[in-house]
PDB file of C-alpha atoms and ligand atoms in Angstrom:
ATOM      1  CA  ALA A   1     -10.680 -72.209 -59.235  1.00  0.00           C
ATOM      2  CA  ALA A   2     -12.929 -74.873 -57.538  1.00  0.00           C
ATOM      3  CA  ALA A   3     -10.113 -75.397 -55.022  1.00  0.00           C
ATOM      4  CA  VAL A   4      -9.878 -71.774 -54.299  1.00  0.00           C
ATOM      5  CA  GLN A   5     -13.697 -71.667 -53.607  1.00  0.00           C
ATOM      6  CA  VAL A   6     -13.405 -74.395 -51.226  1.00  0.00           C
ATOM      7  CA  ALA A   7     -10.568 -72.713 -49.364  1.00  0.00           C
ATOM      8  CA  THR A   8     -12.080 -69.270 -49.111  1.00  0.00           C
ATOM      9  CA  ARG A   9     -14.938 -70.687 -47.165  1.00  0.00           C
ATOM     10  CA  ALA A  10     -12.655 -72.313 -44.639  1.00  0.00           C
ATOM     11  CA  MET A  11      -9.862 -69.859 -44.368  1.00  0.00           C
ATOM     12  CA  GLY A  12      -9.461 -66.252 -43.426  1.00  0.00           C
ATOM     13  CA  PHE A  13     -11.099 -64.213 -40.578  1.00  0.00           C
ATOM     14  CA  ASP A  14     -14.181 -62.087 -41.593  1.00  0.00           C
ATOM     15  CA  VAL A  15     -13.253 -58.431 -41.316  1.00  0.00           C
ATOM     16  CA  ASP A  16     -16.531 -57.876 -39.552  1.00  0.00           C
ATOM     17  CA  ARG A  17     -15.108 -59.721 -36.447  1.00  0.00           C
ATOM     18  CA  PHE A  18     -12.598 -56.794 -35.889  1.00  0.00           C
ATOM     19  CA  GLU A  19     -13.410 -53.550 -34.204  1.00  0.00           C
ATOM     20  CA  GLU A  20     -10.825 -51.438 -35.879  1.00  0.00           C
ATOM     21  CA  GLU A  21     -10.167 -51.015 -39.564  1.00  0.00           C
ATOM     22  CA  VAL A  22      -7.685 -53.700 -40.667  1.00  0.00           C
ATOM     23  CA  ASN A  23      -4.573 -52.610 -42.619  1.00  0.00           C
ATOM     24  CA  GLU A  24      -5.032 -53.857 -46.223  1.00  0.00           C
ATOM     25  CA  GLY A  25      -1.583 -55.527 -45.946  1.00  0.00           C
ATOM     26  CA  LEU A  26      -2.976 -58.033 -43.648  1.00  0.00           C
ATOM     27  CA  LEU A  27      -5.705 -59.199 -45.875  1.00  0.00           C
ATOM     28  CA  CYS A  28      -5.424 -62.294 -47.985  1.00  0.00           C
ATOM     29  CA  ALA A  29      -5.084 -61.462 -51.752  1.00  0.00           C
ATOM     30  CA  ILE A  30      -7.229 -64.431 -52.401  1.00  0.00           C
ATOM     31  CA  CYS A  31     -10.070 -64.588 -49.938  1.00  0.00           C
ATOM     32  CA  HIS A  32      -9.863 -60.947 -49.035  1.00  0.00           C
ATOM     33  CA  ASP A  33     -10.345 -61.904 -45.299  1.00  0.00           C
ATOM     34  CA  VAL A  34      -7.815 -61.223 -42.581  1.00  0.00           C
ATOM     35  CA  LEU A  35      -4.900 -63.566 -42.987  1.00  0.00           C
ATOM     36  CA  GLU A  36      -5.101 -66.888 -41.232  1.00  0.00           C
ATOM     37  CA  ASP A  37      -2.057 -69.002 -40.874  1.00  0.00           C
ATOM     38  CA  ALA A  38      -0.384 -66.363 -43.020  1.00  0.00           C
ATOM     39  CA  VAL A  39       2.390 -66.858 -45.605  1.00  0.00           C
ATOM     40  CA  GLN A  40       4.344 -64.584 -47.896  1.00  0.00           C
ATOM     41  CA  ALA A  41       5.531 -64.915 -51.554  1.00  0.00           C
ATOM     42  CA  PRO A  42       9.008 -63.543 -52.658  1.00  0.00           C
ATOM     43  CA  CYS A  43       6.914 -60.809 -54.427  1.00  0.00           C
ATOM     44  CA  GLU A  44       5.684 -59.806 -50.860  1.00  0.00           C
ATOM     45  CA  HIS A  45       2.077 -60.627 -51.379  1.00  0.00           C
ATOM     46  CA  ALA A  46       0.578 -62.410 -48.382  1.00  0.00           C
ATOM     47  CA  PHE A  47      -1.993 -65.019 -48.328  1.00  0.00           C
ATOM     48  CA  CYS A  48      -3.800 -67.618 -46.061  1.00  0.00           C
ATOM     49  CA  SER A  49      -1.579 -70.698 -46.204  1.00  0.00           C
ATOM     50  CA  ALA A  50      -4.705 -72.893 -47.373  1.00  0.00           C
ATOM     51  CA  CYS A  51      -5.761 -70.150 -49.950  1.00  0.00           C
ATOM     52  CA  ILE A  52      -2.367 -70.016 -51.729  1.00  0.00           C
ATOM     53  CA  GLN A  53      -1.758 -73.821 -51.388  1.00  0.00           C
ATOM     54  CA  ALA A  54      -5.151 -74.465 -53.175  1.00  0.00           C
ATOM     55  CA  TRP A  55      -4.384 -71.847 -55.878  1.00  0.00           C
ATOM     56  CA  LEU A  56      -1.003 -73.350 -56.650  1.00  0.00           C
ATOM     57  CA  LEU A  57      -2.605 -76.771 -57.289  1.00  0.00           C
ATOM     58  CA  GLU A  58      -3.920 -75.206 -60.565  1.00  0.00           C
ATOM     59  CA  ASP A  59      -1.479 -72.386 -61.163  1.00  0.00           C
ATOM     60  CA  ASN A  60       2.210 -71.477 -60.747  1.00  0.00           C
ATOM     61  CA  SER A  61       2.206 -67.808 -60.357  1.00  0.00           C
ATOM     62  CA  CYS A  62       1.196 -65.138 -57.830  1.00  0.00           C
ATOM     63  CA  PRO A  63      -2.617 -64.486 -58.231  1.00  0.00           C
ATOM     64  CA  VAL A  64      -1.903 -60.745 -57.970  1.00  0.00           C
ATOM     65  CA  ASP A  65       0.922 -59.902 -60.049  1.00  0.00           C
ATOM     66  CA  ARG A  66       1.384 -63.150 -62.102  1.00  0.00           C
ATOM     67  CA  GLN A  67       5.106 -63.654 -61.162  1.00  0.00           C
ATOM     68  CA  ILE A  68       6.256 -67.220 -61.139  1.00  0.00           C
ATOM     69  CA  LEU A  69       5.564 -68.716 -57.696  1.00  0.00           C
ATOM     70  CA  LEU A  70       6.265 -72.245 -56.359  1.00  0.00           C
ATOM     71  CA  ALA A  71       4.985 -73.557 -53.051  1.00  0.00           C
ATOM     72  CA  SER A  72       8.571 -74.142 -51.874  1.00  0.00           C
ATOM     73  CA  GLU A  73       9.176 -70.253 -52.111  1.00  0.00           C
ATOM     74  CA  LEU A  74       6.413 -69.389 -49.587  1.00  0.00           C
ATOM     75  CA  ARG A  75       7.864 -67.931 -46.300  1.00  0.00           C
ATOM     76  CA  GLN A  76       6.612 -66.813 -42.886  1.00  0.00           C
ATOM     77  CA  LEU A  77       5.234 -63.201 -42.807  1.00  0.00           C
ATOM     78  CA  HIS A  78       7.554 -60.399 -41.956  1.00  0.00           C
ATOM     79  CA  ARG A  79       7.970 -59.995 -38.220  1.00  0.00           C
ATOM     80  CA  TYR A  80       6.445 -56.466 -37.986  1.00  0.00           C
ATOM     81  CA  MET A  81       3.349 -57.778 -40.025  1.00  0.00           C
ATOM     82  CA  ARG A  82       3.125 -60.851 -37.880  1.00  0.00           C
ATOM     83  CA  ASN A  83       3.163 -58.580 -34.691  1.00  0.00           C
ATOM     84  CA  ASP A  84       0.352 -56.322 -36.116  1.00  0.00           C
ATOM     85  CA  LEU A  85      -1.751 -59.405 -37.131  1.00  0.00           C
ATOM     86  CA  ASN A  86      -1.341 -61.089 -33.748  1.00  0.00           C
ATOM     87  CA  ASN A  87      -2.357 -57.933 -31.902  1.00  0.00           C
ATOM     88  CA  LEU A  88      -5.580 -57.320 -33.714  1.00  0.00           C
ATOM     89  CA  GLN A  89      -8.593 -57.614 -31.415  1.00  0.00           C
ATOM     90  CA  ILE A  90     -11.133 -60.117 -32.827  1.00  0.00           C
ATOM     91  CA  ARG A  91     -14.478 -61.232 -31.715  1.00  0.00           C
ATOM     92  CA  CYS A  92     -14.901 -64.918 -30.541  1.00  0.00           C
ATOM     93  CA  GLN A  93     -16.570 -67.037 -33.175  1.00  0.00           C
ATOM     94  CA  TYR A  94     -19.427 -67.884 -30.755  1.00  0.00           C
ATOM     95  CA  TRP A  95     -20.641 -64.246 -30.706  1.00  0.00           C
ATOM     96  CA  GLN A  96     -24.069 -65.418 -32.092  1.00  0.00           C
ATOM     97  CA  HIS A  97     -24.294 -67.908 -29.157  1.00  0.00           C
ATOM     98  CA  GLY A  98     -23.709 -65.143 -26.634  1.00  0.00           C
ATOM     99  CA  CYS A  99     -19.929 -64.752 -26.131  1.00  0.00           C
ATOM    100  CA  ARG A 100     -19.014 -61.126 -25.891  1.00  0.00           C
ATOM    101  CA  GLU A 101     -15.302 -61.779 -25.599  1.00  0.00           C
ATOM    102  CA  LYS A 102     -12.708 -59.757 -27.861  1.00  0.00           C
ATOM    103  CA  VAL A 103      -9.286 -61.208 -27.708  1.00  0.00           C
ATOM    104  CA  PRO A 104      -5.874 -60.588 -29.507  1.00  0.00           C
ATOM    105  CA  LEU A 105      -5.798 -62.830 -32.688  1.00  0.00           C
ATOM    106  CA  GLU A 106      -2.814 -64.629 -31.256  1.00  0.00           C
ATOM    107  CA  THR A 107      -4.869 -65.946 -28.420  1.00  0.00           C
ATOM    108  CA  LEU A 108      -8.071 -66.577 -30.262  1.00  0.00           C
ATOM    109  CA  HIS A 109      -7.690 -70.363 -30.692  1.00  0.00           C
ATOM    110  CA  GLN A 110      -6.762 -70.608 -26.988  1.00  0.00           C
ATOM    111  CA  HIS A 111     -10.059 -68.760 -26.130  1.00  0.00           C
ATOM    112  CA  GLU A 112     -12.310 -70.553 -28.482  1.00  0.00           C
ATOM    113  CA  SER A 113     -11.202 -73.991 -27.581  1.00  0.00           C
ATOM    114  CA  ALA A 114     -12.546 -73.280 -23.981  1.00  0.00           C
ATOM    115  CA  CYS A 115     -15.249 -70.755 -24.681  1.00  0.00           C
ATOM    116  CA  PRO A 116     -18.195 -71.350 -22.459  1.00  0.00           C
ATOM    117  CA  SER A 117     -20.556 -70.237 -25.289  1.00  0.00           C
ATOM    118  CA  GLU A 118     -19.513 -72.916 -27.668  1.00  0.00           C
ATOM    119  CA  PRO A 119     -22.681 -74.951 -28.594  1.00  0.00           C
ATOM    120  CA  MET A 120     -22.557 -78.539 -27.383  1.00  0.00           C
ATOM    121  CA  ARG A 121     -25.034 -81.471 -27.425  1.00  0.00           C
ATOM    122  CA  CYS A 122     -25.716 -83.516 -24.308  1.00  0.00           C
ATOM    123  CA  PRO A 123     -24.162 -86.956 -24.961  1.00  0.00           C
ATOM    124  CA  ALA A 124     -26.978 -88.525 -22.801  1.00  0.00           C
ATOM    125  CA  CYS A 125     -30.132 -86.866 -24.229  1.00  0.00           C
ATOM    126  CA  ARG A 126     -28.797 -85.056 -27.371  1.00  0.00           C
ATOM    127  CA  ALA A 127     -30.323 -81.766 -26.113  1.00  0.00           C
ATOM    128  CA  ASP A 128     -28.552 -78.630 -27.438  1.00  0.00           C
ATOM    129  CA  THR A 129     -26.552 -76.919 -24.570  1.00  0.00           C
ATOM    130  CA  SER A 130     -23.244 -75.154 -24.268  1.00  0.00           C
ATOM    131  CA  ARG A 131     -19.901 -75.860 -22.901  1.00  0.00           C
ATOM    132  CA  GLY A 132     -20.609 -73.621 -19.988  1.00  0.00           C
ATOM    133  CA  GLU A 133     -24.112 -74.977 -19.334  1.00  0.00           C
ATOM    134  CA  MET A 134     -23.146 -78.647 -19.818  1.00  0.00           C
ATOM    135  CA  ALA A 135     -22.226 -79.445 -16.225  1.00  0.00           C
ATOM    136  CA  ARG A 136     -25.474 -77.964 -14.946  1.00  0.00           C
ATOM    137  CA  HIS A 137     -27.494 -79.761 -17.737  1.00  0.00           C
ATOM    138  CA  LEU A 138     -25.872 -83.060 -16.869  1.00  0.00           C
ATOM    139  CA  GLN A 139     -27.142 -82.732 -13.307  1.00  0.00           C
ATOM    140  CA  ILE A 140     -30.734 -82.089 -14.422  1.00  0.00           C
ATOM    141  CA  CYS A 141     -30.320 -84.705 -17.127  1.00  0.00           C
ATOM    142  CA  THR A 142     -29.217 -87.488 -14.959  1.00  0.00           C
ATOM    143  CA  LEU A 143     -31.570 -86.505 -12.100  1.00  0.00           C
ATOM    144  CA  ARG A 144     -34.645 -86.483 -14.293  1.00  0.00           C
ATOM    145  CA  THR A 145     -33.854 -88.504 -17.235  1.00  0.00           C
ATOM    146  CA  SER A 146     -37.464 -89.238 -18.184  1.00  0.00           C
ATOM    147  CA  ALA A 147     -38.305 -85.523 -18.322  1.00  0.00           C
ATOM    148  CA  VAL A 148     -35.369 -84.620 -20.448  1.00  0.00           C
ATOM    149  CA  VAL A 149     -35.225 -87.615 -22.871  1.00  0.00           C
ATOM    150  CA  PRO A 150     -37.359 -86.973 -25.914  1.00  0.00           C
ATOM    151  CA  ALA A 151     -40.253 -89.383 -26.465  1.00  0.00           C
ATOM    152  CA  ALA A 152     -38.650 -90.693 -29.624  1.00  0.00           C
ATOM    153  CA  ASP A 153     -35.495 -91.480 -27.710  1.00  0.00           C
ATOM    154  CA  VAL A 154     -37.352 -93.287 -24.920  1.00  0.00           C
ATOM    155  CA  ALA A 155     -39.102 -95.569 -27.553  1.00  0.00           C
ATOM    156  CA  ARG A 156     -35.667 -96.249 -29.149  1.00  0.00           C
ATOM    157  CA  LEU A 157     -34.233 -97.054 -25.842  1.00  0.00           C
ATOM    158  CA  LEU A 158     -37.158 -99.280 -24.920  1.00  0.00           C
ATOM    159  CA  GLU A 159     -36.735-100.906 -28.322  1.00  0.00           C
ATOM    160  CA  ASP A 160     -32.990-101.416 -27.677  1.00  0.00           C
ATOM    161  CA  MET A 161     -33.645-102.843 -24.071  1.00  0.00           C
ATOM    162  CA  ARG A 162     -36.477-105.193 -25.669  1.00  0.00           C
ATOM    163  CA  SER A 163     -33.977-106.497 -28.192  1.00  0.00           C
ATOM    164  CA  GLU A 164     -31.317-106.891 -25.734  1.00  0.00           C
ATOM    165  CA  LEU A 165     -33.662-108.767 -23.346  1.00  0.00           C
ATOM    166  CA  GLU A 166     -34.792-111.061 -26.280  1.00  0.00           C
ATOM    167  CA  ALA A 167     -31.122-111.687 -27.108  1.00  0.00           C
ATOM    168  CA  ALA A 168     -30.402-112.594 -23.538  1.00  0.00           C
ATOM    169  CA  ARG A 169     -33.490-114.757 -23.290  1.00  0.00           C
ATOM    170  CA  GLN A 170     -32.525-116.641 -26.520  1.00  0.00           C
ATOM    171  CA  ASP A 171     -28.907-117.015 -25.179  1.00  0.00           C
ATOM    172  CA  PHE A 172     -30.318-118.391 -21.918  1.00  0.00           C
ATOM    173  CA  MET A 173     -32.456-120.916 -23.717  1.00  0.00           C
ATOM    174  CA  THR A 174     -29.617-121.946 -25.945  1.00  0.00           C
ATOM    175  CA  LYS A 175     -27.396-122.453 -22.926  1.00  0.00           C
ATOM    176  CA  LEU A 176     -30.244-124.390 -21.090  1.00  0.00           C
ATOM    177  CA  ALA A 177     -30.527-126.659 -24.055  1.00  0.00           C
ATOM    178  CA  GLU A 178     -26.826-127.221 -24.063  1.00  0.00           C
ATOM    179  CA  GLN A 179     -26.614-127.956 -20.448  1.00  0.00           C
ATOM    180  CA  LYS A 180     -29.629-130.385 -20.677  1.00  0.00           C
ATOM    181  CA  LEU A 181     -27.864-132.197 -23.422  1.00  0.00           C
ATOM    182  CA  GLU A 182     -24.751-132.407 -21.782  1.00  0.00           C
ATOM    183  CA  MET A 183     -26.450-133.806 -18.630  1.00  0.00           C
ATOM    184  CA  ASP A 184     -28.459-136.366 -20.641  1.00  0.00           C
ATOM    185  CA  LEU A 185     -25.054-137.445 -22.275  1.00  0.00           C
ATOM    186  CA  ARG A 186     -23.581-137.644 -18.814  1.00  0.00           C
ATOM    187  CA  LEU A 187     -26.482-139.642 -17.405  1.00  0.00           C
ATOM    188  CA  ASP A 188     -26.376-141.869 -20.362  1.00  0.00           C
ATOM    189  CA  ALA A 189     -22.671-142.626 -19.963  1.00  0.00           C
ATOM    190  CA  GLN A 190     -23.202-143.212 -16.277  1.00  0.00           C
ATOM    191  CA  ARG A 191     -26.033-145.563 -17.104  1.00  0.00           C
ATOM    192  CA  ARG A 192     -23.919-147.440 -19.691  1.00  0.00           C
ATOM    193  CA  HIS A 193     -21.145-147.547 -17.062  1.00  0.00           C
ATOM    194  CA  LEU A 194     -23.473-149.144 -14.434  1.00  0.00           C
ATOM    195  CA  VAL A 195     -24.809-151.592 -16.918  1.00  0.00           C
ATOM    196  CA  GLN A 196     -21.277-152.465 -17.783  1.00  0.00           C
ATOM    197  CA  ARG A 197     -20.373-152.822 -14.186  1.00  0.00           C
ATOM    198  CA  GLU A 198     -23.377-154.990 -13.482  1.00  0.00           C
ATOM    199  CA  HIS A 199     -22.473-157.238 -16.372  1.00  0.00           C
ATOM    200  CA  CYS A 200     -19.016-157.499 -14.970  1.00  0.00           C
ATOM    201  CA  LEU A 201     -20.156-158.255 -11.599  1.00  0.00           C
ATOM    202  CA  GLN A 202     -22.431-161.057 -12.915  1.00  0.00           C
ATOM    203  CA  GLU A 203     -19.630-162.415 -14.919  1.00  0.00           C
ATOM    204  CA  GLN A 204     -17.542-162.447 -11.730  1.00  0.00           C
ATOM    205  CA  LEU A 205     -20.440-164.061  -9.740  1.00  0.00           C
ATOM    206  CA  GLU A 206     -20.795-166.661 -12.658  1.00  0.00           C
ATOM    207  CA  GLU A 207     -17.174-167.469 -12.569  1.00  0.00           C
ATOM    208  CA  MET A 208     -17.320-167.879  -8.685  1.00  0.00           C
ATOM    209  CA  ARG A 209     -20.170-170.100  -9.012  1.00  0.00           C
ATOM    210  CA  ARG A 210     -18.461-172.207 -11.483  1.00  0.00           C
ATOM    211  CA  LEU A 211     -15.256-172.251  -9.393  1.00  0.00           C
ATOM    212  CA  TYR A 212     -17.359-173.162  -6.330  1.00  0.00           C
ATOM    213  CA  ALA A 213     -19.102-175.874  -8.263  1.00  0.00           C
ATOM    214  CA  ARG A 214     -15.665-177.309  -9.352  1.00  0.00           C
ATOM    215  CA  LEU A 215     -14.405-177.155  -5.854  1.00  0.00           C
ATOM    216  CA  SER A 216     -17.432-178.854  -4.375  1.00  0.00           C
ATOM    217  CA  GLU A 217     -17.053-181.471  -7.134  1.00  0.00           C
ATOM    218  CA  ASP A 218     -13.371-181.948  -6.151  1.00  0.00           C
ATOM    219  CA  ILE A 219     -14.243-182.031  -2.460  1.00  0.00           C
ATOM    220  CA  LYS A 220     -17.014-184.712  -3.194  1.00  0.00           C
ATOM    221  CA  LYS A 221     -14.532-186.746  -5.140  1.00  0.00           C
ATOM    222  CA  LEU A 222     -11.938-186.477  -2.283  1.00  0.00           C
ATOM    223  CA  ILE A 223     -14.565-187.474   0.314  1.00  0.00           C
ATOM    224  CA  GLN A 224     -15.383-190.264  -2.035  1.00  0.00           C
ATOM    225  CA  GLN A 225     -11.876-191.301  -2.383  1.00  0.00           C
ATOM    226  CA  GLU A 226     -11.336-190.930   1.269  1.00  0.00           C
ATOM    227  CA  LYS A 227     -14.384-193.247   1.913  1.00  0.00           C
ATOM    228  CA  THR A 228     -13.124-195.672  -0.678  1.00  0.00           C
ATOM    229  CA  SER A 229      -9.611-195.871   0.779  1.00  0.00           C
ATOM    230  CA  ARG A 230     -11.124-196.184   4.207  1.00  0.00           C
ATOM    231  CA  THR A 231     -13.252-199.047   3.155  1.00  0.00           C
ATOM    232  CA  GLU A 232     -10.282-200.491   1.467  1.00  0.00           C
ATOM    233  CA  LEU A 233      -8.183-200.201   4.542  1.00  0.00           C
ATOM    234  CA  GLN A 234     -10.885-201.805   6.606  1.00  0.00           C
ATOM    235  CA  ARG A 235     -11.320-204.508   4.071  1.00  0.00           C
ATOM    236  CA  MET A 236      -7.482-205.083   4.125  1.00  0.00           C
ATOM    237  CA  ALA A 237      -7.362-204.942   8.014  1.00  0.00           C
ATOM    238  CA  GLN A 238     -10.191-207.481   7.935  1.00  0.00           C
ATOM    239  CA  GLU A 239      -8.193-209.743   5.642  1.00  0.00           C
ATOM    240  CA  LYS A 240      -5.232-209.288   7.651  1.00  0.00           C
ATOM    241  CA  ALA A 241      -7.048-210.246  10.739  1.00  0.00           C
ATOM    242  CA  GLU A 242      -8.479-213.221   9.098  1.00  0.00           C
ATOM    243  CA  LEU A 243      -4.958-214.198   7.758  1.00  0.00           C
ATOM    244  CA  LEU A 244      -3.488-213.930  11.290  1.00  0.00           C
ATOM    245  CA  GLN A 245      -6.190-216.043  12.581  1.00  0.00           C
ATOM    246  CA  LEU A 246      -5.659-218.610   9.922  1.00  0.00           C
ATOM    247  CA  LEU A 247      -1.928-218.368  10.837  1.00  0.00           C
ATOM    248  CA  HIS A 248      -2.711-219.027  14.492  1.00  0.00           C
ATOM    249  CA  GLN A 249      -4.664-222.065  13.595  1.00  0.00           C
ATOM    250  CA  ALA A 250      -2.256-223.293  11.101  1.00  0.00           C
ATOM    251  CA  SER A 251       0.834-225.660  11.987  1.00  0.00           C
ATOM    252  CA  GLY A 252       4.222-223.864  12.638  1.00  0.00           C
ATOM    253  CA  SER A 253       6.031-224.751   9.270  1.00  0.00           C
ATOM    254  CA  GLN A 254       8.978-222.387   8.310  1.00  0.00           C
ATOM    255  CA  ALA A 255       7.187-221.029   5.140  1.00  0.00           C
ATOM    256  CA  VAL A 256       4.174-220.228   6.935  1.00  0.00           C
ATOM    257  CA  GLN A 257       5.815-218.521   9.910  1.00  0.00           C
ATOM    258  CA  LYS A 258       7.444-215.961   7.724  1.00  0.00           C
ATOM    259  CA  LEU A 259       4.191-214.828   6.166  1.00  0.00           C
ATOM    260  CA  PRO A 260       2.772-212.559   9.053  1.00  0.00           C
ATOM    261  CA  GLU A 261       5.817-210.093   8.688  1.00  0.00           C
ATOM    262  CA  LYS A 262       4.901-209.502   5.274  1.00  0.00           C
ATOM    263  CA  VAL A 263       1.275-209.025   6.048  1.00  0.00           C
ATOM    264  CA  THR A 264       1.965-206.503   8.784  1.00  0.00           C
ATOM    265  CA  ASP A 265       3.971-204.353   6.313  1.00  0.00           C
ATOM    266  CA  LEU A 266       0.772-203.617   4.580  1.00  0.00           C
TER     267      LEU A 266
HETATM  268 ZN1   ZN B   1      -7.277 -66.215 -47.597  1.00  0.00          ZN
HETATM  269 ZN1   ZN B   2       2.642 -61.221 -55.975  1.00  0.00          ZN
HETATM  270 ZN1   ZN B   3     -15.941 -67.056 -26.929  1.00  0.00          ZN
HETATM  271 ZN1   ZN B   4     -28.995 -84.436 -21.307  1.00  0.00          ZN
END
């Protein structure tokens, strides 16, 4: 029964919305409104689809004559009844909002889904308006936002902007700190690199100094050796000269005459 209660609120068209008297055969046996999305039982009783589906959740018989009824037995309305139903003139559901349209039930959905009187809310300022007025409202709304936006919304917008700004500021500070850290690290690395290079250069310099010292030592030794050998040569030349002189002075014996050849070989 609870399910039926729920369905009666949602389904069926209120008879007050029709100008002419509606044939009783076109009324739902459950909600007593004009059939919406109509179906028919084998016993010929007609219901709104939602009304009878809800009823059959708790019962398995026709609510009018109690004949056994299963959901699978429900059929479309007879064609002549369907035509009568479709041709009923019904008032638009936005009558209270100013729509004066009366349309065949068949085209009701088509009209209502585009009805200019349908209440709508401005997505920008939340002001109540209608489908037909929306375009004009949006012009005013975007041209004079401050005049249209309620004070509470302005406060909320400001609050949002403030927190966005604060978030952006914090984000900026974080990024700045990160960049500074990265820069410090890079500088540190460069400093370390430079120190290392300097150290390396000093080592090379030291190495060259040692090499130079060794070379000059060698050169000194060579010069010394050269000097020594020159002195030696001079000394030997001296000795040779003296020997030759001695030979000239000496008498010409065989053994002595052969001596100069040996000496010049030096
Ligand atoms: Zn109904
Ligand atoms: Zn029945
Ligand atoms: Zn309408
Ligand atoms: Zn607006």
